[in-house]
Coordinates of C-alpha atoms in Angstrom, one line a residue:
M25 CA 17.6 -21.7 13.9
P26 CA 14.3 -18.8 13.2
E27 CA 13.4 -18.1 10.2
I28 CA 12.5 -14.4 10.8
W29 CA 14.8 -12.5 14.0
F30 CA 14.1 -9.2 15.2
P31 CA 17.5 -9.2 17.2
N32 CA 16.8 -5.4 19.0
L33 CA 13.7 -6.8 19.7
G34 CA 14.9 -10.2 21.2
I35 CA 11.7 -11.4 18.8
E36 CA 12.3 -14.8 17.4
I37 CA 9.6 -16.7 14.8
A38 CA 11.0 -20.4 13.8
H39 CA 8.4 -20.7 10.7
L40 CA 6.0 -18.6 8.7
D41 CA 4.0 -19.9 6.3
R42 CA 3.2 -17.6 3.5
V43 CA 0.2 -20.1 2.8
A44 CA -2.8 -20.2 5.8
F45 CA -4.5 -23.2 4.8
T46 CA -5.6 -25.0 1.2
V47 CA -9.0 -25.6 -0.1
F48 CA -9.1 -28.3 -2.5
G49 CA -5.7 -28.6 -3.3
K50 CA -5.4 -24.9 -3.6
N51 CA -3.7 -22.1 -1.0
V52 CA -4.9 -19.6 0.2
Y53 CA -2.0 -17.2 1.4
W54 CA -2.4 -14.6 4.1
Y55 CA -1.3 -11.8 1.6
G56 CA -4.7 -12.3 0.2
I57 CA -6.5 -13.5 3.9
F58 CA -4.9 -9.5 5.4
I59 CA -5.6 -7.9 1.3
G60 CA -10.0 -9.6 3.1
L61 CA -10.0 -8.2 6.1
A62 CA -8.6 -4.4 4.7
V63 CA -11.5 -4.2 2.1
I64 CA -14.7 -5.6 4.0
I65 CA -13.2 -3.4 7.9
G66 CA -12.8 -0.2 4.9
V67 CA -16.2 -0.9 3.5
G68 CA -17.7 -1.0 6.5
M69 CA -16.1 1.9 8.7
A70 CA -17.4 3.4 4.8
M71 CA -20.6 2.7 5.3
K72 CA -20.7 4.0 8.8
E73 CA -19.0 7.5 7.5
A74 CA -21.6 7.1 5.0
K75 CA -25.3 7.3 7.8
R76 CA -23.4 10.3 9.7
T77 CA -22.8 12.2 6.6
G78 CA -26.9 11.8 4.9
Q79 CA -25.5 9.4 2.4
N80 CA -26.6 6.3 0.8
P81 CA -24.2 3.4 3.4
D82 CA -25.3 0.7 0.0
M83 CA -23.0 3.2 -2.7
Y84 CA -20.7 2.0 -0.9
V85 CA -20.8 -1.5 -1.2
D86 CA -21.5 -0.9 -4.8
F87 CA -19.2 1.1 -5.9
I88 CA -15.9 -1.1 -4.0
I89 CA -17.4 -3.9 -6.0
Y90 CA -16.0 -1.9 -9.1
A91 CA -12.9 -0.5 -8.0
L92 CA -11.7 -3.1 -7.0
I93 CA -11.3 -5.1 -10.0
F94 CA -10.1 -2.0 -11.6
A95 CA -7.7 -1.8 -8.8
I96 CA -6.3 -5.1 -9.0
I97 CA -5.9 -4.1 -13.1
G98 CA -4.2 -1.3 -12.5
A99 CA -1.5 -3.6 -9.3
R100 CA -1.4 -5.4 -12.3
L101 CA -0.6 -3.1 -15.3
Y102 CA 2.0 -1.1 -13.2
Y103 CA 4.0 -3.4 -11.9
V104 CA 4.3 -5.3 -14.9
I105 CA 4.7 -2.7 -17.4
F106 CA 7.4 -1.3 -15.3
S107 CA 9.3 -5.0 -15.1
W108 CA 8.1 -4.8 -18.8
D109 CA 12.0 -6.1 -19.2
Y110 CA 10.9 -9.6 -17.9
Y111 CA 7.4 -9.9 -19.1
S112 CA 8.4 -9.3 -22.6
A113 CA 10.6 -12.6 -22.6
H114 CA 8.0 -13.7 -20.1
P115 CA 4.2 -13.3 -21.4
E116 CA 3.7 -16.5 -20.5
K117 CA 3.6 -15.1 -16.5
I118 CA 1.6 -11.9 -16.9
F119 CA -1.2 -13.1 -15.5
A120 CA 0.3 -15.0 -13.2
T121 CA -1.0 -12.9 -10.2
R122 CA -0.3 -15.7 -7.7
E123 CA 3.2 -15.5 -8.4
G124 CA 3.0 -12.2 -6.7
G125 CA 3.7 -8.7 -8.3
L126 CA 0.5 -6.0 -7.9
A127 CA 2.0 -2.9 -7.4
I128 CA -0.4 -0.4 -4.5
Y129 CA 0.2 2.5 -7.1
G130 CA -1.2 0.5 -9.4
G131 CA -3.9 -0.4 -6.8
I132 CA -4.8 3.7 -5.9
I133 CA -4.7 5.0 -10.1
G134 CA -7.4 2.0 -10.9
A135 CA -9.3 2.7 -8.1
V136 CA -9.6 6.6 -8.6
L137 CA -10.3 6.4 -11.8
T138 CA -13.4 4.2 -10.9
A139 CA -14.3 6.2 -8.1
I140 CA -14.3 9.1 -11.5
V141 CA -16.0 7.5 -14.0
Y142 CA -19.0 5.5 -11.1
C143 CA -19.7 9.9 -10.0
K144 CA -19.2 10.8 -12.7
K145 CA -22.4 8.4 -13.8
K146 CA -23.8 8.0 -10.4
K147 CA -24.1 12.3 -10.2
V148 CA -22.2 11.4 -7.0
N149 CA -19.9 13.7 -5.8
F150 CA -16.7 13.6 -6.2
W151 CA -14.4 14.4 -3.1
L152 CA -17.1 13.5 -0.1
L153 CA -16.7 10.5 -1.4
G154 CA -13.3 11.0 -1.7
D155 CA -13.2 12.2 2.9
T156 CA -14.9 8.8 3.2
T157 CA -12.9 6.3 1.8
A158 CA -9.4 8.3 2.4
P159 CA -8.7 6.8 5.2
C160 CA -10.1 3.0 5.1
I161 CA -7.7 3.4 2.1
A162 CA -5.4 3.9 5.1
F163 CA -5.9 2.0 6.9
G164 CA -6.1 -1.1 4.7
Q165 CA -2.6 -0.3 3.4
M166 CA -1.8 -0.3 7.2
L167 CA -3.2 -3.9 7.0
G168 CA -2.0 -5.4 3.3
R169 CA 2.1 -4.7 4.4
W170 CA 1.9 -7.3 7.0
G171 CA 1.0 -9.5 3.6
N172 CA 4.4 -8.9 2.5
F173 CA 4.9 -9.5 6.6
F174 CA 4.5 -13.3 5.4
N175 CA 6.0 -13.3 1.7
T176 CA 9.3 -12.2 3.1
E177 CA 9.1 -9.5 0.8
A178 CA 9.1 -5.1 0.3
F179 CA 12.1 -5.2 2.8
G180 CA 14.9 -2.8 2.7
G181 CA 18.8 -2.2 2.7
F182 CA 21.0 -3.6 6.2
T183 CA 21.1 -1.7 8.6
N184 CA 21.7 -2.6 12.7
G185 CA 18.7 0.1 14.2
P186 CA 16.1 -1.3 16.2
L187 CA 14.4 -2.4 14.0
A188 CA 16.7 -4.2 12.6
M189 CA 15.1 -7.3 11.0
R190 CA 16.9 -10.7 9.9
L191 CA 15.2 -13.0 7.3
Q192 CA 17.3 -16.7 6.4
V193 CA 18.4 -16.3 2.9
A194 CA 16.6 -19.4 2.0
Q195 CA 14.4 -18.1 2.8
V196 CA 13.9 -14.9 -0.3
R197 CA 13.7 -14.8 -3.3
A198 CA 17.3 -13.3 -5.0
G199 CA 16.5 -10.8 -7.3
D200 CA 15.4 -8.6 -3.6
I201 CA 18.4 -9.1 -2.4
S202 CA 20.7 -6.2 -3.0
Q203 CA 24.7 -6.1 -3.0
Q204 CA 25.0 -3.9 -0.1
V205 CA 22.9 -7.0 1.7
M206 CA 25.0 -9.6 0.5
D207 CA 27.9 -7.6 1.9
N208 CA 26.6 -7.6 4.9
I209 CA 24.7 -11.7 4.9
M210 CA 25.5 -13.1 8.5
N211 CA 26.3 -17.2 9.9
F212 CA 24.5 -18.2 13.0
G213 CA 24.6 -21.5 13.9
G214 CA 25.4 -21.9 10.3
V215 CA 22.4 -20.6 8.4
D216 CA 22.9 -17.7 5.9
Y217 CA 20.5 -14.4 7.1
I218 CA 20.7 -11.3 6.0
Q219 CA 20.2 -8.8 9.0
V220 CA 17.6 -6.1 6.1
H221 CA 15.6 -2.4 7.1
P222 CA 11.8 -4.0 8.0
T223 CA 10.3 -1.2 5.4
F224 CA 7.1 -2.9 5.7
L225 CA 7.0 -2.7 9.0
Y226 CA 8.0 1.2 8.1
E227 CA 4.8 1.4 6.4
S228 CA 2.1 -0.5 7.8
L229 CA 3.2 2.2 11.0
W230 CA 3.0 5.2 8.8
N231 CA -0.1 4.0 7.6
L232 CA -1.8 3.9 10.9
C233 CA -1.3 7.2 12.1
L234 CA -2.1 8.6 8.9
F235 CA -5.0 7.1 9.7
I236 CA -5.6 8.4 12.9
L237 CA -4.1 10.8 11.1
L238 CA -7.4 11.2 8.6
V239 CA -10.6 10.4 11.2
T240 CA -9.4 12.4 13.4
L241 CA -9.4 15.1 11.1
R242 CA -12.4 14.7 8.6
P243 CA -15.3 16.5 11.5
K244 CA -13.7 19.2 11.1
K245 CA -13.0 19.2 7.5
K246 CA -13.3 22.6 6.1
F247 CA -14.3 21.7 2.2
D248 CA -15.0 18.5 0.3
G249 CA -11.8 16.9 -0.8
Q250 CA -9.9 17.7 1.9
I251 CA -9.0 15.1 3.4
L252 CA -9.2 13.6 0.3
G253 CA -5.6 15.8 -0.7
L254 CA -4.1 14.9 3.0
Y255 CA -4.1 11.1 2.2
F256 CA -2.7 11.5 -0.5
L257 CA -0.1 13.9 0.7
G258 CA 0.3 12.3 3.3
Y259 CA 1.2 8.6 1.9
A260 CA 3.4 10.6 -0.5
L261 CA 5.3 12.0 2.3
G262 CA 5.8 8.1 3.8
R263 CA 6.1 6.4 0.7
V264 CA 8.9 9.0 -0.9
W265 CA 11.2 8.2 1.8
I266 CA 10.1 4.2 2.6
E267 CA 10.9 3.6 -0.9
G268 CA 14.3 4.5 -1.0
L269 CA 15.6 1.7 1.6
R270 CA 13.4 -0.7 -0.2
T271 CA 16.2 -3.2 -2.5
D272 CA 13.2 -4.8 -4.6
Q273 CA 11.9 -1.2 -6.3
L274 CA 10.3 -0.8 -10.2
M275 CA 12.7 1.6 -11.6
I276 CA 13.0 3.7 -14.7
G277 CA 16.2 4.1 -15.8
P278 CA 18.4 5.4 -12.2
F279 CA 14.8 6.4 -10.6
A280 CA 12.8 4.2 -8.5
V281 CA 9.5 4.6 -10.0
S282 CA 7.6 5.1 -6.7
Q283 CA 9.7 7.4 -5.7
L284 CA 8.9 10.0 -8.8
L285 CA 5.6 9.4 -7.8
S286 CA 5.4 10.5 -5.1
A287 CA 7.9 13.5 -5.9
V288 CA 5.2 14.3 -8.8
L289 CA 1.8 14.1 -6.3
I290 CA 3.4 15.6 -2.7
V291 CA 3.4 18.9 -4.8
A292 CA 0.5 18.2 -6.7
S293 CA -1.3 17.1 -3.4
V294 CA -0.1 20.6 -1.8
A295 CA -1.5 22.3 -4.8
F296 CA -4.5 21.3 -4.8
L297 CA -4.9 22.1 -0.7
I298 CA -3.8 25.3 -1.6
W299 CA -6.6 26.0 -4.1
K300 CA -8.8 24.0 -2.3
G301 CA -9.6 26.7 0.3
K302 CA -8.5 30.0 -1.6
K303 CA -11.6 27.9 -3.9
E304 CA -14.0 27.5 -1.1
K305 CA -13.1 31.3 0.9
E306 CA -13.8 33.8 -1.7
K307 CA -16.7 31.4 -2.4
S308 CA -17.7 31.6 1.5
V309 CA -17.0 36.1 1.0
T310 CA -18.7 36.4 -1.9
E311 CA -21.9 34.6 0.6

């Protein structure tokens, strides 16, 4: 029986190994490969845009080194903080990043803080840097979500929709299976399956559309920071509903942390775009 199955699309995948290959006894995971590809392609796109806009392309190679380090730290801190019930009892697992546990929002926060400090030190326009890198981030998130697919994680509750995905129960972490999903377990050929929303795919497609939109609008932007603001708005709009489908949410009380943060980000992004747009109009009038 297939390990992964999209019954309404007629797609069956017999076996999907999260390990791509082994080097000197160390496993190299598909998740890491996708992240690596996202970084390499993203830097290349940023350098190309830097040339178009008269910036120093090499600056983005320098910046990504710092941004990547602090994005990983931020992603791990975010995950650990909002999973503290577990990590307070297992402190030895805090640094076990190879076992999973990186949150995208934490990575974004780490990267943004790095950009603020970097731009201040280098006397670089933060908003221009943000507009240059925002589409690259969306592209990277689109690609990175396929790492979740190989890890059989980041899925949602039960569905029988056209994109419904079946996973063998034995291939999934028990803690990611909600009661609703458990109540709809199916058995085929003696193998138990869960049938769920492929939320990794939803977010990947959403980020692809966001990337295309941002790249299309970037040459037509009215002010520096507009593309960055649209990225945060677009990403948060997608995340606020996709997160509601997932079964592996980080919670704060009865609320999903990422949904709360997405809602705040939507309001803040709209406010920023309106404020910055009015400011630019006033500036053009006085000139």
